[in-house]
Each structure stands twice: as C-alpha cells, then as structure tokens.
GROMACS .gro file of C-alpha atoms in nm:
model
  481
    1MET     CA    1   0.000   0.000   0.000
    2THR     CA    2   0.148   0.334  -0.107
    3GLN     CA    3   0.149   0.622   0.138
    4SER     CA    4   0.140   1.000   0.125
    5VAL     CA    5   0.234   1.293   0.348
    6VAL     CA    6   0.029   1.613   0.361
    7VAL     CA    7   0.194   1.950   0.425
    8GLN     CA    8  -0.053   2.221   0.530
    9VAL     CA    9   0.086   2.574   0.508
   10GLY     CA   10  -0.078   2.897   0.623
   11GLN     CA   11  -0.429   2.971   0.743
   12CYS     CA   12  -0.606   2.844   0.431
   13GLY     CA   13  -0.389   2.533   0.402
   14ASN     CA   14  -0.451   2.430   0.762
   15GLN     CA   15  -0.825   2.497   0.753
   16VAL     CA   16  -0.870   2.300   0.430
   17GLY     CA   17  -0.645   2.023   0.559
   18CYS     CA   18  -0.841   1.995   0.881
   19ARG     CA   19  -1.168   1.962   0.692
   20PHE     CA   20  -1.013   1.694   0.468
   21TRP     CA   21  -0.902   1.486   0.767
   22ASP     CA   22  -1.243   1.519   0.932
   23LEU     CA   23  -1.426   1.403   0.618
   24ALA     CA   24  -1.173   1.125   0.552
   25LEU     CA   25  -1.216   0.987   0.903
   26ARG     CA   26  -1.594   0.996   0.867
   27GLU     CA   27  -1.563   0.796   0.544
   28HIS     CA   28  -1.339   0.537   0.706
   29ALA     CA   29  -1.574   0.507   1.002
   30ALA     CA   30  -1.867   0.444   0.765
   31VAL     CA   31  -1.674   0.170   0.581
   32ASN     CA   32  -1.470   0.024   0.865
   33LYS     CA   33  -1.743  -0.062   1.116
   34LYS     CA   34  -1.504  -0.240   1.356
   35GLY     CA   35  -1.289   0.070   1.399
   36ILE     CA   36  -0.959  -0.112   1.346
   37TYR     CA   37  -0.640   0.005   1.178
   38ASP     CA   38  -0.633  -0.128   0.823
   39GLU     CA   39  -0.454  -0.075   0.491
   40ALA     CA   40  -0.692   0.203   0.392
   41LEU     CA   41  -0.592   0.403   0.700
   42SER     CA   42  -0.222   0.331   0.653
   43SER     CA   43  -0.215   0.552   0.342
   44PHE     CA   44  -0.234   0.867   0.552
   45PHE     CA   45  -0.220   0.750   0.916
   46ARG     CA   46   0.023   0.568   1.141
   47ASN     CA   47  -0.029   0.380   1.466
   48VAL     CA   48   0.087   0.545   1.788
   49ASP     CA   49   0.112   0.336   2.104
   50THR     CA   50  -0.065   0.503   2.395
   51ARG     CA   51  -0.031   0.225   2.652
   52SER     CA   52   0.202   0.430   2.868
   53GLY     CA   53   0.001   0.746   2.827
   54GLY     CA   54  -0.335   0.648   2.974
   55ASP     CA   55  -0.654   0.572   2.794
   56SER     CA   56  -0.682   0.572   2.422
   57PRO     CA   57  -0.917   0.837   2.279
   58ASP     CA   58  -1.278   0.741   2.219
   59ILE     CA   59  -1.431   0.678   1.880
   60TYR     CA   60  -1.642   0.976   1.781
   61LYS     CA   61  -1.808   1.066   1.455
   62GLY     CA   62  -1.555   0.903   1.231
   63LYS     CA   63  -1.236   0.896   1.431
   64ILE     CA   64  -1.104   0.541   1.419
   65CYS     CA   65  -0.889   0.396   1.692
   66SER     CA   66  -0.831   0.053   1.840
   67LEU     CA   67  -0.936   0.052   2.203
   68LYS     CA   68  -0.825  -0.307   2.267
   69ALA     CA   69  -0.469  -0.248   2.151
   70ARG     CA   70  -0.476   0.098   2.314
   71VAL     CA   71  -0.329   0.264   2.011
   72ARG     CA   72  -0.444   0.566   1.820
   73GLN     CA   73  -0.393   0.688   1.465
   74SER     CA   74  -0.169   0.986   1.401
   75ILE     CA   75  -0.197   1.170   1.072
   76LYS     CA   76   0.107   1.176   0.844
   77ALA     CA   77   0.107   1.551   0.811
   78LEU     CA   78   0.313   1.860   0.881
   79LEU     CA   79   0.126   2.173   0.991
   80ILE     CA   80   0.300   2.506   0.930
   81ASP     CA   81   0.171   2.855   1.005
   82MET     CA   82   0.346   3.171   1.112
   83GLU     CA   83   0.046   3.264   1.325
   84GLU     CA   84  -0.070   3.037   1.606
   85GLY     CA   85  -0.444   3.098   1.583
   86VAL     CA   86  -0.559   2.835   1.332
   87VAL     CA   87  -0.324   2.560   1.454
   88ASN     CA   88  -0.424   2.623   1.816
   89GLU     CA   89  -0.788   2.598   1.711
   90ILE     CA   90  -0.718   2.259   1.553
   91LEU     CA   91  -0.538   2.136   1.863
   92GLN     CA   92  -0.831   2.238   2.081
   93GLY     CA   93  -1.091   2.088   1.848
   94PRO     CA   94  -1.230   1.738   1.805
   95LEU     CA   95  -0.937   1.629   1.584
   96ARG     CA   96  -0.672   1.720   1.839
   97ASP     CA   97  -0.585   1.356   1.915
   98VAL     CA   98  -0.497   1.264   1.557
   99PHE     CA   99  -0.232   1.533   1.513
  100ASP     CA  100   0.120   1.477   1.641
  101SER     CA  101   0.226   1.784   1.840
  102LYS     CA  102   0.584   1.723   1.724
  103GLN     CA  103   0.478   1.786   1.365
  104LEU     CA  104   0.376   2.149   1.412
  105ILE     CA  105   0.575   2.460   1.320
  106THR     CA  106   0.429   2.793   1.427
  107ASP     CA  107   0.532   3.151   1.501
  108VAL     CA  108   0.337   3.442   1.643
  109SER     CA  109   0.385   3.745   1.421
  110GLY     CA  110   0.270   3.610   1.081
  111SER     CA  111   0.399   3.703   0.736
  112GLY     CA  112   0.195   4.020   0.694
  113ASN     CA  113   0.063   3.928   0.346
  114ASN     CA  114   0.422   3.946   0.220
  115TRP     CA  115   0.566   3.664   0.007
  116ALA     CA  116   0.922   3.778   0.085
  117VAL     CA  117   0.866   3.746   0.461
  118GLY     CA  118   0.734   3.391   0.422
  119HIS     CA  119   0.982   3.272   0.160
  120LYS     CA  120   1.301   3.459   0.250
  121LEU     CA  121   1.274   3.555   0.619
  122TYR     CA  122   1.083   3.264   0.773
  123GLY     CA  123   1.222   3.030   0.508
  124CYS     CA  124   1.575   3.098   0.627
  125GLN     CA  125   1.474   3.087   0.994
  126TYR     CA  126   1.281   2.758   0.981
  127ARG     CA  127   1.453   2.577   0.696
  128GLU     CA  128   1.639   2.318   0.906
  129ASN     CA  129   1.338   2.260   1.131
  130ILE     CA  130   1.110   2.200   0.832
  131VAL     CA  131   1.355   1.956   0.671
  132GLU     CA  132   1.397   1.763   0.996
  133LYS     CA  133   1.022   1.725   1.049
  134LEU     CA  134   0.967   1.627   0.684
  135ARG     CA  135   1.229   1.354   0.719
  136LYS     CA  136   1.074   1.224   1.042
  137THR     CA  137   0.730   1.210   0.884
  138ALA     CA  138   0.868   1.033   0.577
  139GLU     CA  139   1.040   0.776   0.799
  140HIS     CA  140   0.697   0.651   0.908
  141CYS     CA  141   0.613   0.558   0.547
  142ASP     CA  142   0.705   0.216   0.407
  143CYS     CA  143   0.635   0.322   0.048
  144LEU     CA  144   0.615   0.701   0.021
  145GLN     CA  145   0.448   0.793  -0.307
  146CYS     CA  146   0.382   1.165  -0.291
  147PHE     CA  147   0.366   1.483  -0.089
  148PHE     CA  148   0.048   1.692  -0.090
  149ILE     CA  149   0.094   2.063  -0.029
  150ILE     CA  150  -0.216   2.265   0.056
  151HIS     CA  151  -0.178   2.643   0.055
  152SER     CA  152  -0.320   2.970  -0.074
  153MET     CA  153  -0.151   3.204  -0.320
  154GLY     CA  154  -0.264   3.545  -0.197
  155GLY     CA  155  -0.122   3.566   0.155
  156GLY     CA  156   0.234   3.569   0.284
  157THR     CA  157   0.282   3.236   0.463
  158GLY     CA  158   0.089   3.016   0.219
  159SER     CA  159   0.249   3.164  -0.093
  160GLY     CA  160   0.597   3.232   0.045
  161LEU     CA  161   0.669   2.957   0.294
  162GLY     CA  162   0.446   2.714   0.102
  163THR     CA  163   0.660   2.742  -0.211
  164LEU     CA  164   0.978   2.722  -0.004
  165VAL     CA  165   0.857   2.386   0.130
  166LEU     CA  166   0.804   2.280  -0.232
  167ASN     CA  167   1.168   2.365  -0.309
  168LEU     CA  168   1.288   2.173  -0.003
  169LEU     CA  169   1.087   1.867  -0.103
  170GLU     CA  170   1.250   1.865  -0.446
  171ASP     CA  171   1.596   1.888  -0.287
  172GLU     CA  172   1.539   1.629  -0.013
  173PHE     CA  173   1.301   1.386  -0.188
  174PRO     CA  174   1.361   1.431  -0.563
  175GLU     CA  175   1.202   1.096  -0.654
  176VAL     CA  176   0.875   1.157  -0.465
  177TYR     CA  177   0.589   1.325  -0.652
  178ARG     CA  178   0.483   1.673  -0.540
  179PHE     CA  179   0.112   1.755  -0.571
  180VAL     CA  180   0.007   2.109  -0.488
  181THR     CA  181  -0.344   2.235  -0.421
  182SER     CA  182  -0.327   2.613  -0.466
  183VAL     CA  183  -0.616   2.845  -0.381
  184TYR     CA  184  -0.598   3.159  -0.597
  185PRO     CA  185  -0.738   3.494  -0.479
  186SER     CA  186  -1.032   3.661  -0.651
  187GLY     CA  187  -1.014   3.999  -0.822
  188GLU     CA  188  -1.198   4.152  -0.524
  189ASP     CA  189  -0.951   4.008  -0.274
  190ASP     CA  190  -0.898   4.223   0.035
  191VAL     CA  191  -0.521   4.166   0.024
  192ILE     CA  192  -0.390   4.446  -0.197
  193THR     CA  193  -0.054   4.275  -0.246
  194SER     CA  194  -0.206   3.938  -0.345
  195PRO     CA  195  -0.108   3.982  -0.715
  196TYR     CA  196   0.258   4.018  -0.612
  197ASN     CA  197   0.239   3.716  -0.381
  198SER     CA  198   0.061   3.501  -0.639
  199VAL     CA  199   0.296   3.577  -0.930
  200LEU     CA  200   0.606   3.528  -0.713
  201ALA     CA  201   0.463   3.195  -0.598
  202MET     CA  202   0.371   3.098  -0.956
  203ARG     CA  203   0.735   3.101  -1.058
  204GLU     CA  204   0.813   2.845  -0.787
  205LEU     CA  205   0.516   2.629  -0.889
  206ASN     CA  206   0.627   2.639  -1.253
  207GLU     CA  207   0.974   2.514  -1.163
  208HIS     CA  208   0.928   2.274  -0.872
  209ALA     CA  209   0.579   2.113  -0.874
  210ASP     CA  210   0.482   1.792  -1.053
  211CYS     CA  211   0.109   1.870  -1.053
  212VAL     CA  212  -0.083   2.180  -0.945
  213LEU     CA  213  -0.457   2.190  -0.888
  214PRO     CA  214  -0.549   2.560  -0.915
  215ILE     CA  215  -0.869   2.660  -0.738
  216GLU     CA  216  -1.020   3.008  -0.749
  217ASN     CA  217  -1.195   3.164  -0.451
  218GLU     CA  218  -1.445   3.322  -0.689
  219SER     CA  219  -1.554   2.983  -0.824
  220LEU     CA  220  -1.587   2.840  -0.474
  221PHE     CA  221  -1.798   3.138  -0.371
  222ASP     CA  222  -2.024   3.097  -0.677
  223ILE     CA  223  -2.075   2.726  -0.612
  224VAL     CA  224  -2.167   2.782  -0.247
  225ASN     CA  225  -2.411   3.057  -0.347
  226LYS     CA  226  -2.576   2.832  -0.607
  227ILE     CA  227  -2.626   2.557  -0.351
  228HIS     CA  228  -2.768   2.801  -0.096
  229GLN     CA  229  -3.000   2.958  -0.354
  230MET     CA  230  -3.129   2.618  -0.465
  231THR     CA  231  -3.191   2.500  -0.111
  232SER     CA  232  -3.361   2.823  -0.005
  233SER     CA  233  -3.583   2.825  -0.315
  234GLY     CA  234  -3.688   2.466  -0.256
  235LYS     CA  235  -3.559   2.346  -0.593
  236LEU     CA  236  -3.374   2.062  -0.425
  237GLY     CA  237  -3.690   1.949  -0.252
  238SER     CA  238  -3.516   1.964   0.084
  239THR     CA  239  -3.340   2.192   0.325
  240VAL     CA  240  -2.984   2.186   0.446
  241LYS     CA  241  -2.949   2.020   0.783
  242GLN     CA  242  -2.818   2.219   1.075
  243ASN     CA  243  -2.473   2.063   1.077
  244SER     CA  244  -2.437   2.044   0.700
  245LEU     CA  245  -2.089   1.984   0.563
  246VAL     CA  246  -2.136   2.280   0.335
  247THR     CA  247  -2.267   2.527   0.589
  248SER     CA  248  -2.088   2.434   0.908
  249SER     CA  249  -1.761   2.293   1.031
  250ALA     CA  250  -1.928   2.153   1.339
  251THR     CA  251  -1.808   1.802   1.418
  252SER     CA  252  -2.005   1.754   1.737
  253THR     CA  253  -2.364   1.794   1.844
  254LYS     CA  254  -2.297   2.150   1.957
  255THR     CA  255  -2.410   2.424   1.724
  256VAL     CA  256  -2.099   2.601   1.595
  257GLN     CA  257  -2.136   2.931   1.417
  258GLU     CA  258  -2.032   2.914   1.055
  259LYS     CA  259  -1.710   3.094   0.969
  260PRO     CA  260  -1.680   3.294   0.647
  261PHE     CA  261  -1.476   3.040   0.451
  262ASP     CA  262  -1.603   2.712   0.600
  263ALA     CA  263  -1.828   2.621   0.309
  264MET     CA  264  -1.561   2.706   0.053
  265ASN     CA  265  -1.299   2.505   0.242
  266ASN     CA  266  -1.534   2.206   0.239
  267ILE     CA  267  -1.542   2.207  -0.139
  268VAL     CA  268  -1.162   2.189  -0.160
  269ALA     CA  269  -1.160   1.918   0.107
  270ASN     CA  270  -1.407   1.715  -0.100
  271LEU     CA  271  -1.180   1.751  -0.403
  272LEU     CA  272  -0.895   1.599  -0.202
  273LEU     CA  273  -1.127   1.333  -0.065
  274ASN     CA  274  -1.210   1.213  -0.417
  275LEU     CA  275  -0.854   1.252  -0.541
  276THR     CA  276  -0.720   1.023  -0.268
  277SER     CA  277  -1.006   0.771  -0.270
  278SER     CA  278  -0.812   0.518  -0.479
  279ALA     CA  279  -0.526   0.533  -0.230
  280ARG     CA  280  -0.762   0.474   0.062
  281PHE     CA  281  -1.012   0.219  -0.070
  282GLU     CA  282  -1.035  -0.075  -0.308
  283GLY     CA  283  -1.162  -0.050  -0.663
  284SER     CA  284  -1.175  -0.242  -0.989
  285LEU     CA  285  -0.964   0.021  -1.166
  286ASN     CA  286  -0.778   0.212  -0.895
  287MET     CA  287  -0.557   0.499  -1.007
  288ASP     CA  288  -0.227   0.569  -0.833
  289LEU     CA  289  -0.150   0.933  -0.773
  290ASN     CA  290   0.172   0.909  -0.972
  291GLU     CA  291  -0.033   0.790  -1.270
  292ILE     CA  292  -0.207   1.128  -1.278
  293SER     CA  293   0.117   1.312  -1.336
  294MET     CA  294   0.249   1.050  -1.575
  295ASN     CA  295  -0.059   1.054  -1.799
  296LEU     CA  296  -0.186   1.411  -1.772
  297VAL     CA  297   0.137   1.615  -1.787
  298PRO     CA  298   0.296   1.587  -2.134
  299PHE     CA  299   0.530   1.885  -2.079
  300PRO     CA  300   0.705   1.976  -1.751
  301ARG     CA  301   0.567   2.329  -1.707
  302LEU     CA  302   0.214   2.256  -1.830
  303HIS     CA  303   0.119   2.074  -1.512
  304TYR     CA  304  -0.186   2.278  -1.407
  305LEU     CA  305  -0.495   2.055  -1.390
  306VAL     CA  306  -0.845   2.203  -1.391
  307SER     CA  307  -1.074   2.014  -1.155
  308SER     CA  308  -1.451   1.970  -1.143
  309LEU     CA  309  -1.675   1.783  -0.900
  310THR     CA  310  -2.015   1.625  -0.949
  311PRO     CA  311  -2.258   1.600  -0.792
  312LEU     CA  312  -2.190   1.928  -0.616
  313TYR     CA  313  -2.436   1.826  -0.348
  314THR     CA  314  -2.188   1.579  -0.203
  315LEU     CA  315  -2.074   1.897  -0.029
  316ALA     CA  316  -2.394   1.927   0.172
  317ASP     CA  317  -2.613   1.701   0.381
  318VAL     CA  318  -2.902   1.754   0.142
  319ASN     CA  319  -3.150   1.476   0.073
  320VAL     CA  320  -3.147   1.514  -0.305
  321PRO     CA  321  -3.200   1.239  -0.561
  322SER     CA  322  -2.874   1.112  -0.706
  323ARG     CA  323  -2.786   1.256  -1.044
  324LYS     CA  324  -2.836   1.013  -1.328
  325LEU     CA  325  -2.506   0.858  -1.419
  326ASP     CA  326  -2.484   1.001  -1.770
  327GLN     CA  327  -2.588   1.347  -1.646
  328MET     CA  328  -2.310   1.332  -1.389
  329PHE     CA  329  -2.054   1.290  -1.667
  330SER     CA  330  -2.204   1.579  -1.863
  331ASP     CA  331  -2.197   1.801  -1.551
  332ALA     CA  332  -1.826   1.738  -1.504
  333PHE     CA  333  -1.753   1.920  -1.830
  334SER     CA  334  -1.991   2.211  -1.775
  335ARG     CA  335  -1.874   2.555  -1.665
  336ASP     CA  336  -2.084   2.548  -1.345
  337HIS     CA  337  -1.891   2.257  -1.195
  338GLN     CA  338  -1.536   2.386  -1.253
  339LEU     CA  339  -1.330   2.499  -0.954
  340ILE     CA  340  -1.181   2.783  -1.158
  341GLN     CA  341  -1.362   3.042  -1.371
  342ALA     CA  342  -1.332   2.854  -1.699
  343ASP     CA  343  -1.521   2.664  -1.967
  344PRO     CA  344  -1.308   2.367  -2.074
  345LYS     CA  345  -1.544   2.260  -2.356
  346HIS     CA  346  -1.445   2.569  -2.554
  347SER     CA  347  -1.071   2.521  -2.498
  348LEU     CA  348  -0.812   2.260  -2.589
  349TYR     CA  349  -0.755   1.939  -2.393
  350LEU     CA  350  -0.408   1.793  -2.359
  351ALA     CA  351  -0.542   1.505  -2.148
  352CYS     CA  352  -0.823   1.427  -1.908
  353ALA     CA  353  -0.869   1.196  -1.607
  354LEU     CA  354  -1.201   1.074  -1.469
  355LEU     CA  355  -1.200   0.942  -1.112
  356VAL     CA  356  -1.532   0.774  -1.040
  357ARG     CA  357  -1.654   0.645  -0.705
  358GLY     CA  358  -1.937   0.404  -0.637
  359ASN     CA  359  -2.117   0.130  -0.826
  360VAL     CA  360  -2.006   0.227  -1.175
  361GLN     CA  361  -1.889  -0.017  -1.440
  362VAL     CA  362  -1.603   0.020  -1.687
  363SER     CA  363  -1.863  -0.003  -1.964
  364ASP     CA  364  -2.037   0.305  -1.819
  365LEU     CA  365  -1.709   0.493  -1.836
  366ARG     CA  366  -1.640   0.393  -2.195
  367ARG     CA  367  -1.993   0.473  -2.309
  368ASN     CA  368  -1.984   0.823  -2.163
  369ILE     CA  369  -1.637   0.898  -2.297
  370GLU     CA  370  -1.752   0.801  -2.647
  371ARG     CA  371  -2.064   1.014  -2.602
  372LEU     CA  372  -1.869   1.323  -2.490
  373LYS     CA  373  -1.569   1.300  -2.722
  374PRO     CA  374  -1.728   1.472  -3.025
  375SER     CA  375  -1.797   1.787  -2.821
  376LEU     CA  376  -1.444   1.812  -2.675
  377HIS     CA  377  -1.134   1.945  -2.849
  378PHE     CA  378  -0.822   1.735  -2.788
  379VAL     CA  379  -0.476   1.805  -2.926
  380SER     CA  380  -0.419   1.625  -3.254
  381TRP     CA  381  -0.138   1.411  -3.116
  382ASN     CA  382  -0.339   1.282  -2.817
  383GLN     CA  383  -0.695   1.223  -2.936
  384GLU     CA  384  -0.728   0.927  -2.697
  385GLY     CA  385  -0.587   1.116  -2.398
  386TRP     CA  386  -0.817   0.970  -2.131
  387LYS     CA  387  -0.718   0.821  -1.797
  388THR     CA  388  -0.985   0.655  -1.584
  389GLY     CA  389  -1.011   0.532  -1.228
  390LEU     CA  390  -1.285   0.340  -1.046
  391CYS     CA  391  -1.310   0.327  -0.666
  392SER     CA  392  -1.583   0.100  -0.535
  393VAL     CA  393  -1.651   0.303  -0.219
  394PRO     CA  394  -1.881   0.603  -0.284
  395PRO     CA  395  -1.890   0.921  -0.074
  396VAL     CA  396  -2.096   0.887   0.243
  397GLY     CA  397  -2.466   0.923   0.165
  398HIS     CA  398  -2.431   0.902  -0.215
  399SER     CA  399  -2.440   0.622  -0.470
  400HIS     CA  400  -2.163   0.764  -0.692
  401SER     CA  401  -1.952   1.072  -0.764
  402LEU     CA  402  -1.705   1.195  -1.022
  403LEU     CA  403  -1.390   1.405  -1.009
  404ALA     CA  404  -1.260   1.522  -1.347
  405LEU     CA  405  -0.903   1.650  -1.385
  406ALA     CA  406  -0.828   1.821  -1.715
  407ASN     CA  407  -0.501   1.948  -1.854
  408ASN     CA  408  -0.675   2.218  -2.055
  409THR     CA  409  -0.580   2.557  -2.197
  410CYS     CA  410  -0.887   2.708  -2.027
  411VAL     CA  411  -0.659   2.779  -1.730
  412LYS     CA  412  -0.486   3.049  -1.936
  413PRO     CA  413  -0.739   3.333  -1.867
  414THR     CA  414  -0.681   3.289  -1.493
  415PHE     CA  415  -0.309   3.345  -1.546
  416ILE     CA  416  -0.365   3.640  -1.782
  417GLU     CA  417  -0.592   3.813  -1.531
  418LEU     CA  418  -0.337   3.752  -1.256
  419LYS     CA  419  -0.060   3.901  -1.469
  420ASP     CA  420  -0.273   4.208  -1.549
  421ARG     CA  421  -0.341   4.270  -1.180
  422PHE     CA  422   0.029   4.229  -1.107
  423MET     CA  423   0.130   4.479  -1.377
  424LYS     CA  424  -0.110   4.746  -1.251
  425LEU     CA  425   0.081   4.755  -0.924
  426TYR     CA  426   0.427   4.687  -1.064
  427LYS     CA  427   0.418   4.966  -1.324
  428LYS     CA  428   0.375   5.215  -1.038
  429LYS     CA  429   0.624   5.028  -0.819
  430ALA     CA  430   0.350   5.034  -0.556
  431HIS     CA  431   0.422   4.849  -0.230
  432LEU     CA  432   0.760   4.724  -0.357
  433HIS     CA  433   0.946   4.873  -0.060
  434HIS     CA  434   0.768   4.629   0.175
  435TYR     CA  435   0.932   4.344  -0.014
  436LEU     CA  436   1.272   4.492  -0.095
  437HIS     CA  437   1.370   4.559   0.266
  438ILE     CA  438   1.374   4.183   0.333
  439ASP     CA  439   1.723   4.031   0.308
  440GLY     CA  440   1.768   3.833  -0.013
  441MET     CA  441   1.477   4.000  -0.192
  442GLU     CA  442   1.566   4.207  -0.499
  443GLN     CA  443   1.360   4.381  -0.764
  444SER     CA  444   1.487   4.130  -1.019
  445CYS     CA  445   1.275   3.867  -0.838
  446PHE     CA  446   0.962   4.047  -0.961
  447ALA     CA  447   1.089   4.075  -1.319
  448GLU     CA  448   1.185   3.708  -1.329
  449ALA     CA  449   0.852   3.601  -1.181
  450VAL     CA  450   0.638   3.790  -1.432
  451SER     CA  451   0.866   3.671  -1.714
  452SER     CA  452   0.810   3.310  -1.604
  453LEU     CA  453   0.435   3.366  -1.601
  454SER     CA  454   0.446   3.530  -1.946
  455ASP     CA  455   0.638   3.232  -2.085
  456LEU     CA  456   0.377   2.996  -1.942
  457ILE     CA  457   0.093   3.195  -2.100
  458GLU     CA  458   0.277   3.189  -2.435
  459GLU     CA  459   0.305   2.809  -2.418
  460TYR     CA  460  -0.073   2.788  -2.379
  461ASN     CA  461  -0.115   3.037  -2.666
  462GLU     CA  462   0.089   2.814  -2.896
  463LEU     CA  463  -0.132   2.517  -2.811
  464ASP     CA  464  -0.451   2.718  -2.859
  465ALA     CA  465  -0.332   2.821  -3.204
  466THR     CA  466  -0.359   2.456  -3.314
  467LYS     CA  467  -0.716   2.409  -3.188
  468ASN     CA  468  -0.895   2.498  -3.511
  469GLY     CA  469  -0.665   2.295  -3.731
  470PRO     CA  470  -0.793   1.991  -3.918
  471ARG     CA  471  -0.849   1.681  -3.712
  472THR     CA  472  -0.663   1.388  -3.861
  473ASP     CA  473  -0.648   1.037  -3.730
  474PRO     CA  474  -0.293   0.942  -3.638
  475PRO     CA  475  -0.138   0.681  -3.866
  476ARG     CA  476  -0.181   0.331  -3.733
  477LEU     CA  477   0.090   0.071  -3.717
  478LYS     CA  478   0.071  -0.169  -4.011
  479ILE     CA  479   0.180  -0.522  -3.949
  480ALA     CA  480   0.308  -0.718  -4.245
  481VAL     CA  481   0.156  -1.062  -4.280
   0.00000   0.00000   0.00000
C-alpha cells in the first residue's frame, strides 16, 4: 500500500487540511465498522502506542482507533503557520488527538501578506526545522508515493513559505511526486498585495511542482451561493441540515457558528477526498496518484490541472435524488462545476482523467467517454488522452460521484488576469518597498517572476493556435503478414 504525506501551510492550508481529515475519518468510520487500523488508513495514518500514556481516545463521529490495543492513529502531516491561531484551534478541536504535536511549526507574528517574509525571512529561519520534520514524517512511510501541499496564493505564509517547502521537497526527496493544491485569490480580494504574492509563488510552482490543482476563490464562492439559492428556493426538494458539511464545520452535536470560509474550504476538502479515494479504498480500476502526473502532464511546465466535482451536493447534507449517471458525466464538463472560472469545452484538452466512485462499471465509463468526445477538443497528437479510475466506495450518503481533472488551456485566462493585476501595481512600483527591505529580496525577483508567467501563457497560446486545425487520425501501425 502506497502512502502520502500532507503538508498544510498557512491559514487556508490548515483549515482546508483539517476539513479533509475530518471528512476522511468519517468515510473510514462508515466503511470500517469495527474501527480497526487497516490498509486504507495506513495511506495517511500511522499507529501510535498510547499504553504508557493512559486511555486511548474514544471513537467519535468518524475517528477510528483501536481501544483493545490501546493505540491511536496519528496523521502523516506537517502543519506550518506563522500565526498560532488556526493551529491552536485545531489542537483544541475534536481532531486534536490525531495530530502529532511534534509535527507542528508555528510563530506568532505572521507574514503580513508578504511573500518575501514567508519565503526569505521565515524560510531561512525555519529551513532546518522543516527539513527535519519532513524527514521524520517520511520515515513513518514504508512506500512514500507523494507529498500533498495545501496552501493559498494570496497571503504571505501560504504563498511564500508554502513554495519554499516545495523547493525543499524537491531537494530532499527528488524521486517523490509533489502535488500542490493552490487556492488563488479573486479579483476583489482584500489583500492588496495578493497579485505580487501570487505571481512570485507561480514562478516556484512552474519550476518545482509535478502537478498543481489551481482553485479560485471566486468559483468556490459561486458554487456555495448556487447551492444556498437552490436549497432556499426549494428546488432541491429539501433543506440543508443544521450541521451540514457545506454550511458548518461543526463536528459535534454543539451548534458552531459558521465561519466565512467554512463552506468554501469544504469544497476543496471534497476535491482531495475524491482525489485520494483510490489510495484509501479498493476498486476495480484504482488509479495511483503518480499515474495522474504520468498521464496528464505531457510537458514539464504545463502541469496545471483544472478540476470539477459532481454532484456538487456531495458537499452538503441535502436529501437530493442522485444525479443520473450520464448526467453526472455531462456536468463534469460544464462551466458550473469547474473549480476555476473557466469553460473547458471551448478550450483545448491535452489530457483528461475521470475518477469515479461508487457502483459504476467500466462499460459506463467507456460509453460516456464516447458520447462526450465529439464535443471536446483534444490536441491532434493525443486524441485518446483519457485516464480513468474506479473506486468501489462512494462518498458517504451518495451512490456515486465523479472528479474530473483536465489538462486544458482554459486555465490560461486565470493566469492572464493575474498578470494584469500584477502589472497594474508593478508599473507604479506600488508596495515594492515592503518586499525589498527583506534580506535576499531584490527587484529582479519580480521581473523574473512575471517573465516566467508570461512564458507559461505563451506556451498555452501556442497550443490554442492549433485548436482549429484539421483533425486527422494518427497513422496506425501496419503489421506485415
């Protein structure tokens, strides 16, 4: 059984990560009725002996532990934040017993929405500590397959220290895949310097990540609003329960007031839940995480995968009828289900992966791919660029679900808009002095970062230029008889 380590960086990274662990434990509790440590748990958890430390923690709402053996499960994760607030909240919450206190790195002052503070200042200060804790976490894995990094792009710690961790992983574990889930700020973001932070971080993602799943706050906000509007209008034929996964982060019977980003964080957590399902459960056509990079990334820098989820109502405890199977596949390619502001059907596909959960047959997959292919534009040299995965365990409360990952040029407008916002500030040299007073930060860092982003956009432009060319079937191998 392959194993993975999750690195949560910054406020967003730790909040999303916490929601992922909560939902993952609920899934395992629903499947593993005996509450014992099994192969599915070993992908992301390790056993910790508590016999000398008193009683083992109780089983509650999805936490799995073995009371007879008096062991508990500790998550294979590293939590990093330069403010203590979010991490302290986690340690005081219902998941406190599954986090190893030795795998936390915090400070008190924060990065002040400044990439240079996170990457250069705190990066230098905590570099050895981060490497040591990464090594210790990796030592608990028998077959380490990949690192997951969860962070945001607009702040200082997530963008700056998050991309430094990415660099360290490449140096220390060059053979282990690096998956990054990056939450991009919206145009109305309240962090004025977010364009600087995002473009500076983009350069690091271009150079050091194997796969990046870009997610836009604006898309998350739109999805949550659509669900709320449909439930309030009665179109779903039901109402959202009090402790809905989409409206609350409550994990106990107490009523906990919803925080501003809880619902949006749940969507990202559900993306990760589906992405890792093959690593956690059995299936007739399970897909290893390294297969995603191998099959969906034909060129090193074009490793940004657009994700979509269906049904969206897996994000809420809403008693809605399951979407018909074929409609679920159609939804995955519609604009409304994308986690960035994009319409992939009108752009060019380099490759596409479909990760299906539940009672779905391979024939269902093939039928829907053949049905959808005529409406999708694939590059001429990869007309059969599909990768499929089937996990037999569906999300809790649903018969099936689908996560689509597309290497598609529709991600380009997101990068163009980000560059435009960056240039508006950079042309006036606004706020540069906050960055340049940090040791190791020079103005050339900005020029190199925007140049890297421009090169990436140009690579997508070159691909888009081939979209309207004639479609020709590739020559087939002829075997002489």
